[in-house]
Amino acid sequence: LGNGATQPFGHSFPQPRLLYLAACLFIVLYIVIRILVLDTLASQIWSLFDNLLVAFCCFSGVYTDWWHRQDRYATAAANGTSTKDRAKMDATEIIHCLVILHYNEPEHLLYDIVADLATQPASGMTICKNALCNDAVEPFGHSFPQPRLIYLVACLVIVLYTVVRILVLDALVSQIWTLFDNLLVCFCCASGLYTDWWHQQDRYATATSNGASTTNKAKMDATEIVHCLVVLHYNEPEHFLYDLVADLASQPANGKKVLLVGMERGTLHWPEKMREIEMRFKGRFSDILHTVHDLRVGEIPGTASNHFETQIAARKHFHDKSNVILSKFDCNMKLAGPLLQQIEVVWCSLSETQRHSVSFMPTVVWSGGIPDSQRSLLEWCFAPVIGTALVYPEYPMAFVSGSLSGVLAAGCTPPGLLGEDELTRYKKVALLPEASTYRLSSLVMKVFWYPENGNTNSNVFLWRVLIPKFQRWYAGKVEVMAYSFMWLFFHRVLPGHPRVKFPVKAFAVFVDQCYCFYLSVMIPVSVACRIGDSLRFSDGSEALHTVTIANNLCVAYVLATFFFFGLNIQRRTYDSFSCLEFQPLKLLGIPVAFIFPVITPLVTFFTLLKCGLQNRSIIHAPVKAGKTN
């Protein structure tokens, strides 16, 4: 900051002769008077006065040292609070401007003091131009650093389910249970068909295609909206980052667009990447910001903690949060369709209360992001399965979008748990009135990215991509269910958690979580149980034959529906993304897809068993550049 202003008031001594000589004269006079002028009694009285001054200084030092050691202000910080009971403001409003003066002292002294300041816990924030850095803690959240109990309980449930189905139940009861499972799957397929039909109606795209940003019942102007577009990047290939930012820059929107790139401390060459983004996309966004995330105590490396970092940074950056929509994108995503305009249409049609708690859900699909001729057979078979299955849940995997004020009021994304997308929805439903999810017709494609040395084969995809993802997904699912159950029924066990404000809706979401876990893990186990039943029971009653026929009809319906459903989604995916090129020969590998119901329960069980015995959590471990995350 350069300026020509002079000091408001002050004085210096360029010729300090009088000042310095007067101080010397004072010292000489003191010595002469004490030695040559004063008699014995007066000298002793003066000495007593000096000793009393020193005694007062020592007493004051003892008292102030005792006061220091009381740690009155450290006690509140140790308890996880930044203010005392009688606090008159929130400590998060404080900004610490930490000034370090350096001339030519040894460099290590400079780096050491900066490191000390960086590790100082604080509720306030330090803001740099185009770099939002903070050490704020989550308003409330919970992690499972020693998850032995929840993992082993999940393993026990899987084992008991299998034992009861195979060894305990008789033929008729087992077939009735199988019929119940089949009806659940039929309901899931019917629900998926309905939601996919709803996605394709383009209810919110119709207004945007006509050049309008709102519907007839709009309650506000879309130009008042601010899109905070968060892109999380660790060490994925650079072209993913630039391609996604280009997609966001080209997204039509009536409101402002602010780009916020969430980096990790271990991100390679992040200053150069941000300079490249600012050079390429200058003027395409209202502002370009970034954060550099350092892990705090209780956080796990990965998307959850980095996402939380960007939420807190956005809270500090936007003073008026009433019309700020925060949308989180993983770096390896591609977009198709007017996503931001569809969000604006919905937003403008809602009341203020509904905007505060709204969430947005486009169609999320998975793919290799390259022509079929270069994709491995296993990945080509897996992508349609997961793309079809992801239509049913009421939250989009890996994509989180909604009101910034709402997610802050719900306590932000928990930085210590996997499944941040599902947990964000649960926290909104538990705490915010009229929480709802709006489905959009735009597509978001999550790309399986391969090592830099070329395209992978099925073996590499299975062991380096698929199984690690299954481990994180289903261990995270168990943690989400445990967290939801504890908060719903035993909220005092979770430190800092308020009571659930809408228990009926929160319980419905918890049941839905259990339902999804049952469909993905227990239903495949029940298939193995049916094989055991066929070996145990050769003949049966007429009732047993009737149930068997009903089961066969359900299976036929599920297979036909799932195939039609998946085919429709894949058609939309190939039509929407030019990077994909269909290869008919790949259709011969469709039977390979049947290995996924076998992999899912096996990977889930042995992962939970191993980590439960070791009493450690599944960590979304960061990887080096060029390796699969």
XYZ file of C-alpha atoms in Angstrom:
629
model
C 0.000 0.000 0.000
C 1.873 3.087 -1.220
C 0.727 6.585 -0.320
C 2.071 10.100 0.092
C 0.355 10.820 3.403
C 2.478 12.148 6.269
C 2.304 11.122 9.898
C -0.733 12.754 11.626
C 1.452 13.864 14.528
C 4.824 12.915 15.993
C 8.424 14.130 16.383
C 11.943 12.802 15.986
C 15.330 13.926 17.365
C 17.718 14.326 14.441
C 20.068 16.323 16.789
C 19.605 14.668 20.212
C 22.591 16.277 21.997
C 20.567 17.980 24.725
C 18.432 14.877 25.386
C 21.343 12.445 25.690
C 23.572 14.744 27.769
C 20.714 15.486 30.184
C 20.290 11.711 30.765
C 24.036 11.378 31.453
C 23.913 14.311 33.912
C 20.990 12.701 35.758
C 22.976 9.462 36.278
C 26.082 11.380 37.511
C 24.067 13.518 39.935
C 22.371 10.389 41.408
C 25.738 8.755 42.146
C 27.283 11.941 43.617
C 24.291 12.587 45.873
C 24.136 8.984 47.194
C 27.892 8.798 47.924
C 28.988 12.319 48.903
C 25.908 14.299 50.011
C 23.553 12.060 52.055
C 24.295 11.073 55.645
C 23.960 7.481 56.871
C 20.291 7.630 57.969
C 19.079 9.339 54.789
C 21.072 6.895 52.644
C 19.534 3.917 54.492
C 16.027 5.337 54.115
C 16.641 5.771 50.346
C 17.892 2.176 50.181
C 14.742 1.015 51.995
C 12.635 2.887 49.417
C 14.554 1.194 46.584
C 14.079 -2.219 48.201
C 10.353 -1.641 48.627
C 10.111 -0.776 44.918
C 11.913 -4.021 44.014
C 9.718 -6.007 46.433
C 6.577 -4.539 44.830
C 7.912 -5.444 41.401
C 8.588 -9.037 42.523
C 5.143 -9.375 44.090
C 3.508 -7.980 40.943
C 5.508 -10.480 38.865
C 4.403 -13.418 41.024
C 0.774 -12.328 40.787
C 0.828 -11.804 37.009
C 2.578 -15.182 36.522
C -0.129 -16.853 38.621
C -2.787 -15.122 36.501
C -1.100 -16.331 33.330
C -1.168 -19.919 34.550
C -4.907 -19.873 35.249
C -5.596 -20.226 31.478
C -8.980 -18.561 31.882
C -9.258 -17.922 28.166
C -7.588 -21.173 27.115
C -10.269 -23.178 28.965
C -13.030 -22.094 26.592
C -10.834 -22.815 23.571
C -9.994 -26.276 24.887
C -13.700 -27.010 25.214
C -14.204 -26.221 21.547
C -15.788 -22.780 22.057
C -14.398 -19.444 21.001
C -16.369 -17.305 23.466
C -17.463 -17.379 27.093
C -21.014 -17.536 28.398
C -21.210 -13.754 28.641
C -19.785 -13.161 25.184
C -21.322 -10.213 23.363
C -20.368 -11.298 19.831
C -19.379 -14.336 17.780
C -15.630 -14.903 17.593
C -15.931 -15.914 13.939
C -16.499 -12.214 13.136
C -12.930 -11.430 14.189
C -10.202 -10.982 11.581
C -6.622 -11.540 12.738
C -4.145 -9.382 10.791
C -0.848 -11.072 11.652
C 2.066 -8.726 10.865
C 5.617 -10.089 10.642
C 8.550 -7.682 10.228
C 11.575 -9.063 8.387
C 14.742 -7.426 7.126
C 17.741 -9.735 6.701
C 17.408 -12.012 9.691
C 18.130 -15.726 9.011
C 15.429 -17.165 6.758
C 14.575 -20.053 9.077
C 13.429 -17.590 11.713
C 10.911 -16.134 9.256
C 9.612 -19.552 8.183
C 9.409 -20.761 11.779
C 7.273 -17.865 12.975
C 4.976 -18.149 9.941
C 4.592 -21.871 10.645
C 3.774 -21.124 14.285
C 1.113 -18.612 13.255
C -0.345 -20.979 10.666
C -0.878 -23.660 13.315
C -2.455 -21.267 15.827
C -6.111 -22.298 16.364
C -8.542 -19.426 15.851
C -12.235 -18.940 15.191
C -11.583 -15.836 13.126
C -10.224 -15.904 9.591
C -7.221 -14.574 7.708
C -8.178 -13.385 4.220
C -5.736 -12.803 1.361
C -6.629 -11.418 -2.058
C -8.063 -14.269 -4.131
C -7.111 -16.783 -1.448
C -9.593 -17.505 1.341
C -7.676 -19.291 4.092
C -9.246 -20.121 7.440
C -8.926 -22.244 10.528
C -12.609 -22.224 11.492
C -14.052 -25.339 13.055
C -17.318 -26.982 12.086
C -20.351 -25.640 13.986
C -21.238 -29.254 14.771
C -20.333 -32.605 13.356
C -18.959 -35.961 14.314
C -16.455 -38.497 13.059
C -15.707 -42.106 13.896
C -11.915 -42.284 14.411
C -12.374 -45.629 16.210
C -15.339 -47.205 14.433
C -14.907 -50.754 15.726
C -18.406 -50.965 17.172
C -20.361 -49.700 14.150
C -18.304 -51.719 11.631
C -18.521 -54.971 13.579
C -22.250 -54.487 14.204
C -22.745 -54.111 10.435
C -20.726 -57.309 9.873
C -22.827 -59.100 12.486
C -26.043 -58.034 10.753
C -24.798 -59.410 7.413
C -23.747 -62.714 9.020
C -27.016 -63.118 10.949
C -29.052 -62.347 7.843
C -27.195 -65.032 5.886
C -27.376 -67.668 8.667
C -31.080 -67.106 9.305
C -31.943 -67.238 5.607
C -29.945 -70.416 4.915
C -30.086 -72.458 8.115
C -33.078 -71.334 10.193
C -36.058 -70.620 7.953
C -38.147 -73.339 6.381
C -38.918 -73.390 2.663
C -42.208 -71.451 2.703
C -40.997 -68.671 5.028
C -37.780 -68.355 3.050
C -39.714 -68.017 -0.209
C -42.042 -65.436 1.363
C -38.997 -63.443 2.478
C -37.634 -63.735 -1.057
C -40.942 -62.440 -2.381
C -40.675 -59.488 0.003
C -37.181 -58.741 -1.322
C -38.397 -58.958 -4.899
C -41.271 -56.605 -4.195
C -38.808 -54.096 -2.712
C -36.703 -54.277 -5.852
C -39.833 -53.934 -8.015
C -40.810 -50.824 -6.075
C -37.302 -49.447 -6.541
C -37.460 -50.052 -10.298
C -40.895 -48.452 -10.586
C -39.672 -45.477 -8.563
C -36.626 -45.227 -10.787
C -38.755 -45.226 -13.929
C -40.931 -42.452 -12.516
C -38.014 -40.288 -11.423
C -36.230 -40.789 -14.745
C -39.435 -39.776 -16.549
C -39.598 -36.709 -14.306
C -35.989 -35.869 -15.158
C -36.741 -35.988 -18.864
C -39.793 -33.725 -18.722
C -37.509 -30.652 -18.763
C -40.020 -28.749 -16.669
C -37.364 -26.280 -15.614
C -35.555 -26.258 -18.955
C -38.661 -25.150 -20.870
C -38.547 -21.614 -19.517
C -34.808 -21.292 -20.184
C -35.152 -22.433 -23.794
C -37.666 -19.632 -24.336
C -35.156 -17.089 -23.088
C -36.862 -16.600 -19.734
C -35.155 -17.081 -16.415
C -38.286 -17.532 -14.320
C -41.754 -18.980 -14.581
C -45.019 -17.094 -14.396
C -45.164 -17.607 -10.660
C -41.639 -16.257 -10.095
C -41.201 -14.481 -6.788
C -37.907 -12.711 -7.601
C -35.635 -11.679 -10.470
C -32.962 -14.225 -11.460
C -30.365 -11.452 -11.876
C -30.240 -11.193 -8.070
C -28.867 -14.745 -7.810
C -25.174 -15.408 -7.165
C -23.833 -18.840 -8.173
C -20.861 -19.849 -6.020
C -19.366 -22.610 -8.168
C -17.019 -24.729 -6.058
C -14.529 -26.990 -7.848
C -12.561 -29.406 -5.651
C -9.122 -30.313 -6.978
C -6.320 -32.380 -5.497
C -3.936 -33.947 -8.014
C -6.256 -35.067 -10.778
C -4.920 -34.421 -14.307
C -4.812 -30.686 -14.979
C -6.966 -30.876 -18.103
C -9.886 -32.081 -15.946
C -9.675 -28.889 -13.913
C -9.477 -26.578 -16.932
C -12.202 -28.465 -18.828
C -14.644 -28.255 -15.916
C -13.945 -24.554 -15.374
C -14.524 -24.034 -19.113
C -17.862 -25.882 -18.855
C -18.897 -23.684 -15.931
C -17.768 -20.528 -17.721
C -19.900 -21.437 -20.753
C -22.988 -22.282 -18.679
C -25.704 -19.696 -19.443
C -26.963 -17.923 -16.337
C -28.806 -14.700 -15.539
C -27.180 -14.337 -12.140
C -23.546 -13.730 -11.276
C -21.024 -16.585 -11.284
C -18.239 -16.739 -8.705
C -15.643 -19.497 -9.124
C -14.134 -20.957 -5.944
C -11.433 -23.601 -6.475
C -10.787 -25.757 -3.398
C -7.169 -26.957 -3.336
C -5.361 -29.154 -0.844
C -2.011 -28.276 0.724
C -0.562 -31.246 -1.171
C -1.887 -30.079 -4.550
C 1.069 -29.826 -6.899
C 1.799 -26.409 -8.434
C -1.451 -24.875 -7.218
C -0.263 -21.239 -7.626
C 0.576 -21.923 -11.280
C -2.794 -23.602 -11.824
C -4.663 -20.640 -10.361
C -2.676 -18.205 -12.512
C -3.559 -20.286 -15.569
C -7.258 -20.231 -14.640
C -7.207 -16.467 -14.077
C -5.442 -15.945 -17.415
C -7.798 -18.218 -19.399
C -11.092 -17.221 -17.804
C -10.585 -13.610 -16.809
C -13.882 -11.806 -17.292
C -15.902 -15.030 -17.553
C -16.668 -15.013 -13.812
C -17.538 -12.162 -11.469
C -14.695 -13.259 -9.222
C -12.165 -16.106 -9.091
C -11.201 -17.309 -5.603
C -9.382 -20.279 -4.167
C -8.720 -21.972 -0.850
C -5.775 -24.107 0.246
C -6.943 -26.664 2.769
C -4.832 -27.883 5.702
C -6.178 -30.857 7.649
C -7.393 -30.096 11.148
C -7.890 -32.420 14.091
C -10.822 -34.778 13.455
C -10.889 -34.254 9.683
C -10.193 -36.901 7.084
C -8.361 -36.197 3.835
C -10.605 -36.041 0.819
C -13.727 -34.398 -0.515
C -15.609 -33.953 2.775
C -13.032 -31.787 4.555
C -12.138 -29.824 1.413
C -15.834 -29.192 0.745
C -16.247 -27.946 4.320
C -13.293 -25.583 3.842
C -14.923 -23.967 0.820
C -18.245 -23.578 2.647
C -16.602 -21.662 5.485
C -14.655 -19.540 3.006
C -17.875 -18.728 1.138
C -19.516 -17.782 4.440
C -16.776 -15.207 4.999
C -16.696 -13.920 1.436
C -20.421 -13.311 0.892
C -21.871 -10.743 3.270
C -25.405 -11.109 1.868
C -26.080 -14.847 1.637
C -29.816 -14.693 0.982
C -29.538 -15.440 -2.759
C -26.217 -17.277 -2.922
C -26.462 -20.798 -4.389
C -23.429 -22.944 -3.621
C -22.859 -25.835 -6.048
C -19.994 -28.271 -5.457
C -18.344 -30.074 -8.383
C -15.631 -32.706 -8.234
C -12.786 -31.933 -10.589
C -13.431 -34.981 -12.788
C -16.914 -33.915 -13.902
C -18.421 -32.882 -17.223
C -21.682 -30.989 -17.746
C -24.463 -31.199 -20.323
C -27.578 -29.032 -20.365
C -28.431 -25.561 -18.963
C -27.862 -26.612 -15.351
C -27.503 -23.121 -13.845
C -30.539 -21.727 -15.666
C -32.661 -24.650 -14.482
C -31.503 -23.957 -10.922
C -32.468 -20.299 -11.369
C -35.959 -21.189 -12.607
C -36.612 -23.323 -9.536
C -35.070 -20.780 -7.171
C -37.169 -17.908 -8.464
C -40.394 -19.896 -8.083
C -39.844 -20.647 -4.381
C -40.663 -18.692 -1.270
C -37.871 -17.363 0.936
C -38.285 -20.225 3.420
C -38.194 -22.832 0.666
C -35.057 -21.307 -0.894
C -33.277 -21.520 2.439
C -33.614 -25.324 2.567
C -33.715 -26.317 -1.118
C -31.368 -28.808 -2.803
C -30.891 -29.438 -6.515
C -30.373 -32.812 -8.168
C -29.394 -33.240 -11.821
C -28.996 -36.684 -13.384
C -25.550 -37.964 -12.359
C -23.965 -40.634 -14.541
C -20.540 -42.298 -14.540
C -18.300 -43.065 -17.496
C -14.704 -43.257 -18.629
C -15.149 -40.054 -20.596
C -13.446 -41.545 -23.673
C -14.625 -43.528 -26.749
C -15.791 -47.079 -26.064
C -12.906 -48.504 -28.087
C -10.494 -47.184 -25.422
C -12.549 -48.144 -22.344
C -12.005 -51.360 -20.421
C -14.783 -53.924 -20.607
C -15.321 -53.939 -16.823
C -15.622 -50.173 -16.616
C -17.963 -50.105 -19.633
C -20.245 -52.637 -17.898
C -20.085 -50.969 -14.487
C -20.891 -47.410 -15.610
C -24.471 -48.187 -16.811
C -25.208 -50.169 -13.621
C -24.249 -47.363 -11.254
C -25.732 -44.680 -13.525
C -29.064 -46.486 -13.417
C -28.950 -47.120 -9.678
C -28.158 -43.488 -8.827
C -31.489 -42.221 -10.158
C -33.447 -43.643 -7.218
C -31.901 -41.831 -4.158
C -33.094 -38.346 -3.242
C -29.571 -36.943 -3.323
C -27.069 -36.828 -6.221
C -23.825 -38.675 -5.548
C -20.760 -36.393 -5.625
C -22.837 -33.299 -6.491
C -24.150 -30.952 -3.789
C -26.109 -27.821 -4.634
C -28.396 -25.556 -2.659
C -28.656 -22.411 -0.602
C -25.425 -21.290 1.078
C -27.373 -19.906 4.034
C -29.196 -23.227 4.373
C -26.102 -25.412 4.476
C -24.509 -23.041 7.001
C -27.637 -23.143 9.164
C -27.540 -26.953 8.993
C -24.001 -27.018 10.371
C -22.069 -27.438 7.095
C -20.761 -30.652 5.582
C -19.149 -32.885 8.247
C -15.389 -32.848 7.470
C -14.739 -36.054 9.406
C -17.162 -38.416 7.663
C -17.463 -40.008 4.255
C -20.707 -39.577 2.329
C -20.810 -35.791 2.611
C -23.426 -35.584 -0.145
C -25.914 -37.799 1.725
C -25.133 -36.230 5.115
C -25.715 -32.719 3.818
C -29.212 -33.712 2.768
C -29.895 -35.417 6.117
C -28.774 -32.376 8.133
C -31.021 -30.092 6.082
C -34.038 -32.369 6.565
C -33.333 -32.664 10.301
C -32.956 -28.945 11.011
C -34.529 -26.810 8.261
C -38.243 -26.328 7.551
C -39.644 -27.360 4.165
C -36.430 -29.092 3.090
C -36.889 -30.472 -0.415
C -34.938 -31.752 -3.425
C -35.709 -30.615 -6.977
C -34.725 -32.909 -9.844
C -33.304 -31.302 -12.995
C -32.929 -32.727 -16.492
C -29.310 -31.604 -16.996
C -26.641 -34.305 -16.886
C -23.471 -34.344 -14.786
C -20.969 -37.032 -15.776
C -18.438 -38.245 -13.214
C -15.368 -39.513 -15.066
C -13.311 -42.522 -14.017
C -9.838 -41.153 -14.588
C -6.982 -43.411 -15.490
C -3.217 -43.273 -14.882
C -1.298 -40.896 -17.096
C 0.569 -43.649 -18.898
C -2.474 -44.568 -20.983
C -5.759 -46.406 -20.821
C -6.270 -49.024 -18.172
C -7.433 -52.598 -18.537
C -10.167 -54.376 -16.593
C -7.755 -55.788 -14.027
C -6.372 -52.352 -13.155
C -9.886 -50.870 -13.097
C -11.090 -53.570 -10.707
C -8.275 -53.319 -8.151
C -7.256 -49.661 -8.381
C -10.575 -47.983 -9.124
C -13.639 -50.093 -8.406
C -12.816 -51.943 -5.170
C -11.357 -48.836 -3.418
C -14.522 -46.942 -4.350
C -16.739 -49.749 -3.038
C -14.798 -49.737 0.223
C -15.306 -46.005 0.725
C -18.908 -45.969 -0.470
C -20.245 -48.732 1.750
C -18.119 -47.986 4.793
C -19.327 -44.407 4.384
C -22.904 -45.698 4.103
C -22.536 -47.522 7.425
C -21.117 -44.384 9.043
C -23.986 -42.279 7.673
C -26.589 -44.671 9.094
C -24.820 -44.786 12.476
C -24.538 -40.986 12.576
C -28.194 -40.511 11.607
C -29.390 -43.060 14.168
C -27.301 -41.583 17.009
C -28.363 -38.023 16.266
C -32.031 -38.956 15.907
C -32.351 -41.046 19.095
C -29.303 -40.168 21.260
C -28.346 -36.628 20.254
C -26.615 -35.991 23.600
C -24.003 -38.593 22.642
C -22.857 -36.339 19.779
C -21.065 -33.290 21.212
C -22.384 -29.913 20.116
C -25.406 -31.317 18.277
C -28.805 -29.663 18.723
C -31.930 -31.760 18.997
C -33.439 -32.792 15.671
C -36.165 -30.253 14.869
C -38.115 -32.431 12.432
C -37.826 -35.992 13.790
C -40.551 -37.525 11.579
C -38.909 -36.383 8.344
C -35.453 -37.272 9.682
C -36.668 -40.762 10.600
C -38.085 -41.190 7.086
C -34.681 -40.308 5.635
C -33.001 -42.772 8.021
C -35.365 -45.520 6.874
C -34.529 -44.640 3.281
C -30.809 -44.947 4.087
C -31.373 -48.416 5.520
C -33.517 -49.323 2.509
C -30.752 -48.343 0.053
C -28.168 -50.320 2.038
C -30.478 -53.333 2.124
C -31.047 -53.163 -1.625
C -27.361 -52.873 -2.520
C -25.852 -55.308 0.028
C -28.553 -57.621 1.414
C -30.452 -58.327 -1.796
C -27.340 -59.836 -3.459
C -26.835 -61.954 -0.328
C -30.428 -63.151 -0.621
C -29.656 -64.404 -4.137
C -27.022 -66.705 -2.643
C -29.574 -67.757 -0.032
C -32.004 -68.745 -2.795
C -29.359 -71.035 -4.241
C -29.032 -72.635 -0.823
C -32.808 -73.010 -0.618
C -32.896 -74.809 -3.961
C -30.359 -77.317 -2.639
C -32.200 -77.832 0.679
C -35.789 -78.037 -0.558
C -36.592 -80.139 -3.606
C -40.328 -80.569 -3.154
C -42.871 -78.277 -1.615
C -46.522 -77.514 -1.045
C -48.859 -75.797 -3.432
C -48.410 -72.544 -1.493
C -44.663 -72.811 -1.984
C -45.116 -73.233 -5.752
C -47.430 -70.223 -5.851
C -44.860 -68.045 -4.051
C -42.145 -69.322 -6.374
C -44.167 -68.306 -9.438
C -44.708 -64.831 -7.940
C -40.976 -64.555 -7.309
C -40.165 -65.500 -10.901
C -42.589 -62.875 -12.206
C -40.961 -60.235 -9.986
C -37.492 -61.195 -11.205
C -38.610 -60.985 -14.840
C -40.143 -57.546 -14.203
C -36.994 -56.291 -12.463
C -34.648 -57.491 -15.216
C -36.789 -56.061 -18.003
C -37.316 -52.740 -16.212
C -33.680 -52.333 -15.215
C -32.503 -53.130 -18.759
C -34.942 -50.670 -20.357
C -34.198 -48.099 -17.687
C -30.404 -48.399 -18.096
C -30.655 -48.375 -21.884
C -32.591 -45.112 -21.807
C -30.100 -43.424 -19.485
C -27.141 -44.578 -21.590
C -28.813 -43.246 -24.733
C -29.157 -39.837 -23.119
C -25.560 -39.983 -21.908
C -24.100 -40.787 -25.337
C -26.282 -38.115 -26.970
C -25.226 -35.466 -24.447
C -21.432 -35.930 -24.315
C -19.416 -35.753 -27.527
C -16.387 -37.407 -25.904
C -18.260 -40.745 -25.871
C -18.434 -42.932 -28.963
C -20.509 -46.099 -28.905
C -18.941 -49.401 -29.973
C -21.497 -52.185 -30.658
C -18.982 -54.963 -29.958
C -19.008 -53.972 -26.299
C -22.574 -55.321 -26.055
C -21.133 -58.831 -26.038
C -19.693 -58.113 -22.595
C -23.037 -57.362 -20.894
C -22.971 -60.661 -18.888
C -19.865 -59.316 -17.127
C -22.149 -56.856 -15.303
C -23.547 -59.718 -13.214
C -20.298 -59.867 -11.191
C -21.157 -56.583 -9.448
C -23.892 -58.069 -7.210
C -21.250 -60.589 -6.136
C -18.507 -58.011 -5.515
C -20.652 -55.580 -3.526
C -21.489 -57.693 -0.418
C -18.094 -59.407 -0.368
C -16.103 -56.168 -0.498
C -18.447 -54.540 2.011
C -18.249 -57.388 4.526
C -14.492 -57.945 4.434
C -13.731 -54.212 4.455
C -15.926 -53.639 7.509
C -14.525 -56.731 9.216
C -10.899 -55.779 8.596
C -11.282 -52.137 9.631
C -13.493 -53.105 12.575
C -10.863 -55.503 13.947
C -8.141 -52.892 13.380
C -10.391 -50.203 14.891
C -9.622 -47.692 12.158
C -11.809 -45.790 9.746
C -11.825 -45.965 5.983
C -9.826 -42.957 4.852
C -10.445 -41.313 1.502
C -6.682 -41.398 1.035
C -5.070 -38.833 -1.243
C -2.896 -40.250 -3.993
C -0.003 -38.973 -6.044
C -0.508 -37.288 -9.386
C -1.395 -39.709 -12.115
C -2.821 -42.367 -9.821
C -6.407 -43.291 -9.273
C -8.140 -41.501 -6.431
